[in-house]
Short mmCIF file of C-alpha atoms and ligand atoms in Angstrom, two decimals:
data_model
loop_
_atom_site.label_atom_id
_atom_site.label_comp_id
_atom_site.label_asym_id
_atom_site.label_seq_id
_atom_site.Cartn_x
_atom_site.Cartn_y
_atom_site.Cartn_z
CA UNK D 1 0.00 0.00 0.00
CA UNK D 2 2.77 2.37 0.94
CA UNK D 3 4.62 1.55 -2.27
CA UNK D 4 1.58 2.36 -4.41
CA UNK D 5 1.19 5.65 -2.58
CA UNK D 6 4.81 6.54 -3.34
CA UNK D 7 4.41 5.69 -6.99
CA UNK D 8 1.27 7.80 -7.19
CA UNK D 9 3.01 10.63 -5.42
CA UNK D 10 5.99 10.60 -7.73
CA UNK D 11 3.70 10.44 -10.75
CA UNK D 12 1.86 13.45 -9.43
CA UNK D 13 5.14 15.29 -8.92
CA UNK D 14 6.31 14.37 -12.37
CA UNK D 15 3.16 15.69 -13.98
CA UNK D 16 3.47 18.86 -11.93
CA UNK D 17 7.02 19.26 -13.19
CA UNK D 18 5.88 18.66 -16.74
CA UNK D 19 3.15 21.20 -16.27
CA UNK D 20 5.73 23.72 -15.08
CA UNK D 21 7.98 23.06 -18.07
CA UNK D 22 5.06 23.38 -20.46
CA UNK D 23 3.77 26.58 -18.92
CA UNK D 24 7.25 28.13 -18.93
CA UNK D 25 7.46 27.43 -22.62
CA UNK D 26 3.98 28.86 -23.14
CA UNK D 27 4.49 32.13 -21.30
CA UNK D 28 6.10 33.70 -24.28
CA UNK D 29 8.26 33.49 -26.55
CA UNK D 30 11.04 35.95 -27.13
CA UNK D 31 12.13 37.82 -24.01
CA UNK D 32 15.21 39.23 -25.75
CA UNK D 33 13.25 40.62 -28.69
CA UNK D 34 13.06 44.35 -28.02
CA UNK D 35 11.44 46.06 -30.95
CA UNK D 36 10.82 49.66 -31.88
CA UNK D 37 7.90 50.66 -34.11
CA UNK D 38 8.98 52.00 -37.52
CA UNK D 39 5.76 52.73 -39.39
CA UNK D 40 2.33 51.29 -40.10
CA UNK D 41 -0.17 51.52 -42.94
CA UNK D 42 -3.86 50.51 -42.95
CA UNK D 43 -5.40 49.10 -46.14
CA UNK D 44 -9.06 47.99 -46.23
CA UNK D 45 -9.20 47.74 -42.44
CA UNK D 46 -6.00 45.66 -42.25
CA UNK D 47 -3.03 47.28 -40.52
CA UNK D 48 0.48 46.32 -41.66
CA UNK D 49 3.05 47.43 -39.07
CA UNK D 50 6.83 47.35 -39.29
CA UNK D 51 9.08 46.96 -36.23
CA UNK D 52 12.89 46.78 -36.02
CA UNK D 53 15.54 46.03 -33.42
CA UNK D 54 17.23 49.42 -33.91
CA UNK D 55 16.86 52.59 -35.97
CA UNK D 56 17.01 51.54 -39.62
CA UNK D 57 20.48 52.15 -41.05
CA UNK D 58 22.73 51.28 -43.98
CA UNK D 59 23.87 47.67 -43.70
CA UNK D 60 21.78 44.80 -42.33
CA UNK D 61 18.41 45.32 -40.63
CA UNK D 62 16.05 42.71 -39.18
CA UNK D 63 12.43 43.58 -39.92
CA UNK D 64 9.45 42.29 -37.94
CA UNK D 65 5.97 42.75 -39.44
CA UNK D 66 2.52 42.46 -37.94
CA UNK D 67 -0.62 42.02 -40.03
CA UNK D 68 -3.68 42.80 -37.93
CA UNK D 69 -7.37 43.28 -38.38
CA UNK D 70 -8.72 45.17 -35.40
CA UNK D 71 -6.41 44.09 -32.61
CA UNK D 72 -5.80 40.49 -33.61
CA UNK D 73 -3.38 38.91 -36.07
CA UNK D 74 -4.83 38.19 -39.47
CA UNK D 75 -4.02 34.85 -41.10
CA UNK D 76 -2.60 35.40 -44.56
CA UNK D 77 -1.51 33.35 -47.58
CA UNK D 78 1.49 35.36 -48.72
CA UNK D 79 3.48 38.46 -47.94
CA UNK D 80 6.00 40.10 -50.25
CA UNK D 81 7.81 43.43 -50.15
CA UNK D 82 9.97 45.60 -52.40
CA UNK D 83 12.18 48.31 -50.89
CA UNK D 84 12.75 51.13 -53.39
CA UNK D 85 14.87 54.24 -53.33
CA UNK D 86 13.62 57.11 -55.52
CA UNK D 87 16.55 59.23 -56.67
CA UNK D 88 16.63 62.27 -58.96
CA UNK D 89 17.41 60.40 -62.16
CA UNK D 90 16.75 56.76 -61.28
CA UNK D 91 15.35 54.41 -58.70
CA UNK D 92 16.73 51.17 -57.31
CA UNK D 93 16.12 48.47 -54.76
CA UNK D 94 18.58 46.87 -52.31
CA UNK D 95 19.43 43.33 -51.08
CA UNK D 96 16.49 41.91 -49.11
CA UNK D 97 14.32 38.84 -48.67
CA UNK D 98 10.55 38.50 -48.28
CA UNK D 99 8.88 38.24 -44.86
CA UNK D 100 8.28 34.70 -43.55
CA UNK D 101 6.46 33.63 -40.39
CA UNK D 102 8.82 34.22 -37.44
CA UNK D 103 9.01 30.79 -35.79
CA UNK D 104 10.08 32.12 -32.38
CA UNK D 105 7.04 34.39 -32.11
CA UNK D 106 4.32 33.69 -34.60
CA UNK D 107 2.64 37.06 -34.22
CA UNK D 108 5.44 38.41 -36.45
CA UNK D 109 6.72 37.94 -39.97
CA UNK D 110 10.48 38.39 -40.26
CA UNK D 111 12.86 39.38 -43.04
CA UNK D 112 16.20 41.05 -43.54
CA UNK D 113 17.06 44.09 -45.65
CA UNK D 114 20.57 45.39 -46.36
CA UNK D 115 20.30 49.09 -47.19
CA UNK D 116 22.99 50.27 -49.59
CA UNK D 117 22.28 54.01 -49.26
CA UNK D 118 20.96 56.31 -46.53
CA UNK D 119 17.89 58.52 -46.97
CA UNK D 120 18.71 62.18 -47.58
CA UNK D 121 19.05 64.76 -50.31
CA UNK D 122 20.05 61.99 -52.72
CA UNK D 123 16.73 60.23 -52.39
CA UNK D 124 14.13 58.59 -50.19
CA UNK D 125 13.10 55.02 -49.37
CA UNK D 126 9.70 53.38 -49.43
CA UNK D 127 8.76 49.75 -48.95
CA UNK D 128 5.88 48.60 -51.11
CA UNK D 129 4.08 45.50 -49.86
CA UNK D 130 1.60 42.93 -51.13
CA UNK D 131 -0.37 40.80 -48.68
CA UNK D 132 -2.80 38.09 -49.79
CA UNK D 133 -5.50 37.25 -47.26
CA UNK D 134 -6.94 33.74 -46.77
CA UNK D 135 -9.94 34.77 -48.86
CA UNK D 136 -7.65 35.75 -51.74
CA UNK D 137 -7.93 39.50 -51.31
CA UNK D 138 -4.80 41.44 -52.29
CA UNK D 139 -3.79 44.27 -49.99
CA UNK D 140 -1.14 46.53 -51.47
CA UNK D 141 0.41 49.71 -50.22
CA UNK D 142 3.56 51.72 -49.62
CA UNK D 143 5.37 52.58 -46.45
CA UNK D 144 7.95 55.39 -46.36
CA UNK D 145 10.95 54.69 -44.12
CA UNK D 146 14.01 56.65 -43.03
CA UNK D 147 17.42 54.98 -43.46
CA UNK D 148 20.26 56.47 -41.40
CA UNK D 149 23.86 56.23 -42.49
CA UNK D 150 26.18 53.90 -40.58
CA UNK D 151 29.75 52.56 -40.76
CA UNK D 152 28.49 49.02 -41.37
CA UNK D 153 28.28 49.06 -45.18
CA UNK D 154 30.97 49.64 -47.81
CA UNK D 155 31.06 49.08 -51.53
CA UNK D 156 33.90 48.30 -53.94
CA UNK D 157 34.07 48.00 -57.70
CA UNK D 158 35.57 45.23 -59.78
CA UNK D 159 37.81 47.07 -62.28
CA UNK D 160 38.31 43.82 -64.24
CA UNK D 161 34.60 43.23 -64.75
CA UNK D 162 32.88 46.41 -66.01
CA UNK D 163 33.22 48.06 -62.62
CA UNK D 164 30.60 45.70 -61.22
CA UNK D 165 29.76 46.85 -57.73
CA UNK D 166 29.95 44.69 -54.58
CA UNK D 167 28.42 45.56 -51.22
CA UNK D 168 30.13 44.32 -48.08
CA UNK D 169 28.06 44.51 -44.92
CA UNK D 170 29.45 44.34 -41.41
CA UNK D 171 26.86 42.11 -39.74
CA UNK D 172 28.49 41.29 -36.42
CA UNK D 173 29.45 42.59 -33.92
CA UNK D 174 26.82 45.32 -34.16
CA UNK D 175 28.39 46.86 -31.03
CA UNK D 176 32.02 45.75 -30.85
CA UNK D 177 33.40 45.26 -27.32
CA UNK D 178 36.86 44.33 -26.07
CA UNK D 179 37.31 40.55 -25.81
CA UNK D 180 35.55 37.98 -27.94
CA UNK D 181 32.98 38.84 -30.64
CA UNK D 182 31.41 36.98 -33.54
CA UNK D 183 32.79 38.43 -36.79
CA UNK D 184 30.25 38.17 -39.62
CA UNK D 185 29.98 39.76 -43.04
CA UNK D 186 27.43 39.68 -45.84
CA UNK D 187 28.50 40.08 -49.47
CA UNK D 188 26.13 41.08 -52.28
CA UNK D 189 26.57 42.27 -55.83
CA UNK D 190 24.30 44.14 -58.22
CA UNK D 191 22.95 42.52 -61.39
CA UNK D 192 20.36 45.21 -62.14
CA UNK D 193 18.83 48.10 -60.20
CA UNK D 194 16.26 45.57 -58.91
CA UNK D 195 18.45 42.51 -58.37
CA UNK D 196 21.16 42.24 -55.72
CA UNK D 197 22.17 38.57 -55.37
CA UNK D 198 24.24 37.24 -52.48
CA UNK D 199 27.84 36.25 -53.24
CA UNK D 200 28.27 32.94 -51.43
CA UNK D 201 31.32 31.31 -53.02
CA UNK D 202 34.09 33.82 -52.26
CA UNK D 203 36.88 33.82 -49.72
CA UNK D 204 37.62 36.80 -47.51
CA UNK D 205 40.93 38.29 -46.50
CA UNK D 206 40.41 40.27 -43.30
CA UNK D 207 42.85 42.43 -41.36
CA UNK D 208 41.91 44.23 -38.13
CA UNK D 209 44.29 46.99 -37.09
CA UNK D 210 44.60 49.53 -34.29
CA UNK D 211 46.66 52.63 -35.02
CA UNK D 212 48.46 53.63 -31.81
CA UNK D 213 49.90 56.84 -33.29
CA UNK D 214 53.56 57.72 -33.98
CA UNK D 215 53.80 54.98 -36.60
CA UNK D 216 52.90 52.29 -34.06
CA UNK D 217 50.02 49.89 -34.30
CA UNK D 218 48.94 46.29 -33.92
CA UNK D 219 46.39 43.71 -34.95
CA UNK D 220 44.59 41.23 -32.69
CA UNK D 221 43.52 37.55 -32.58
CA UNK D 222 40.79 36.60 -35.04
CA UNK D 223 39.65 33.74 -37.24
CA UNK D 224 38.98 34.54 -40.89
CA UNK D 225 35.25 34.46 -41.71
CA UNK D 226 34.32 31.57 -44.03
CA UNK D 227 31.30 31.16 -46.34
CA UNK D 228 28.15 29.80 -44.71
CA UNK D 229 25.72 30.32 -47.61
CA UNK D 230 23.34 33.14 -48.56
CA UNK D 231 26.22 35.61 -48.75
CA UNK D 232 27.12 35.06 -45.08
CA UNK D 233 30.73 34.75 -43.85
CA UNK D 234 31.38 33.79 -40.22
CA UNK D 235 34.43 33.92 -37.99
CA UNK D 236 35.34 35.56 -34.70
CA UNK D 237 37.56 38.27 -33.30
CA UNK D 238 39.08 38.96 -29.91
CA UNK D 239 39.80 42.69 -29.51
CA UNK D 240 42.84 43.19 -27.26
CA UNK D 241 41.99 46.86 -26.64
CA UNK D 242 39.05 49.24 -26.73
CA UNK D 243 39.29 52.33 -28.96
CA UNK D 244 39.25 53.04 -32.69
CA UNK D 245 39.94 50.07 -34.98
CA UNK D 246 39.97 49.62 -38.73
CA UNK D 247 39.29 46.34 -40.50
CA UNK D 248 40.02 45.80 -44.17
CA UNK D 249 38.08 43.17 -46.07
CA UNK D 250 39.06 41.80 -49.45
CA UNK D 251 36.72 39.55 -51.40
CA UNK D 252 38.58 36.86 -53.35
CA UNK D 253 36.61 35.13 -56.12
CA UNK D 254 37.62 32.34 -58.47
CA UNK D 255 38.97 34.70 -61.15
CA UNK D 256 39.33 37.96 -59.36
CA UNK D 257 40.29 39.72 -56.16
CA UNK D 258 38.35 42.89 -55.33
CA UNK D 259 39.97 46.03 -53.93
CA UNK D 260 40.08 46.43 -50.15
CA UNK D 261 36.92 47.59 -48.40
CA UNK D 262 37.62 49.42 -45.16
CA UNK D 263 35.53 49.60 -41.99
CA UNK D 264 36.37 52.05 -39.19
CA UNK D 265 34.62 51.82 -35.83
CA UNK D 266 34.95 52.09 -32.07
CA UNK D 267 35.40 49.12 -29.75
CA UNK D 268 33.95 49.74 -26.31
CA UNK D 269 35.55 48.47 -23.09
CA UNK D 270 33.63 45.45 -21.84
CU1 CU Z 301 20.04 55.43 -53.95
#
């Protein structure tokens, strides 16, 4: 009798534990996702809202979208966007992908956009969108956005191939600190004003350097970023000092080596 009681008791405890685990998982979601609202547009009673992790800037930006009718998420069939910059004599897009359901928090759709130019006197950015509802209704609209300039994007031209332009994006660290950091780059090229494919089969030559003045300077420990697909290159870097650093990046392709792209930025003390 006592044995049965113990078994029952441990079963009860186990299910309580399970319940705890399950409810922890349920109570949301993405505690480290801190988003700022960017803009929102309402079409036919459906509100499409854009959120981001930081002010939008040149280089890589994670976008989080909500599609809501009233105050609740609206189920949709498809969601596509096109970022466009209107300039005086021409217009162009930028490297981006379309929003897909954000698995970590399904009230959002997520995509990435790499802005190659800041907003300003040269031109302005809008994102046009097309959302298809479950009943097949197409909701289309345009959302103006402001893109700030940053140090995280550079471009170089391939003199041996019609001056084809390549965009090198500093993806990580977004906020460099002394000690260890992931070191990630994105590489894209431009086929047309609307098409900016990722360059996934290159090798990078990277050199971090700190100028100490008076002709003195030094590098630091790092591992060279290697291709991971979709234009992504991943390595790491261990900054030995805080202060101003430069990092040159050279893209080496099968038949060609591009000129050096240079990033200059501050490393904060940890
Ligand atoms: Cu432009």
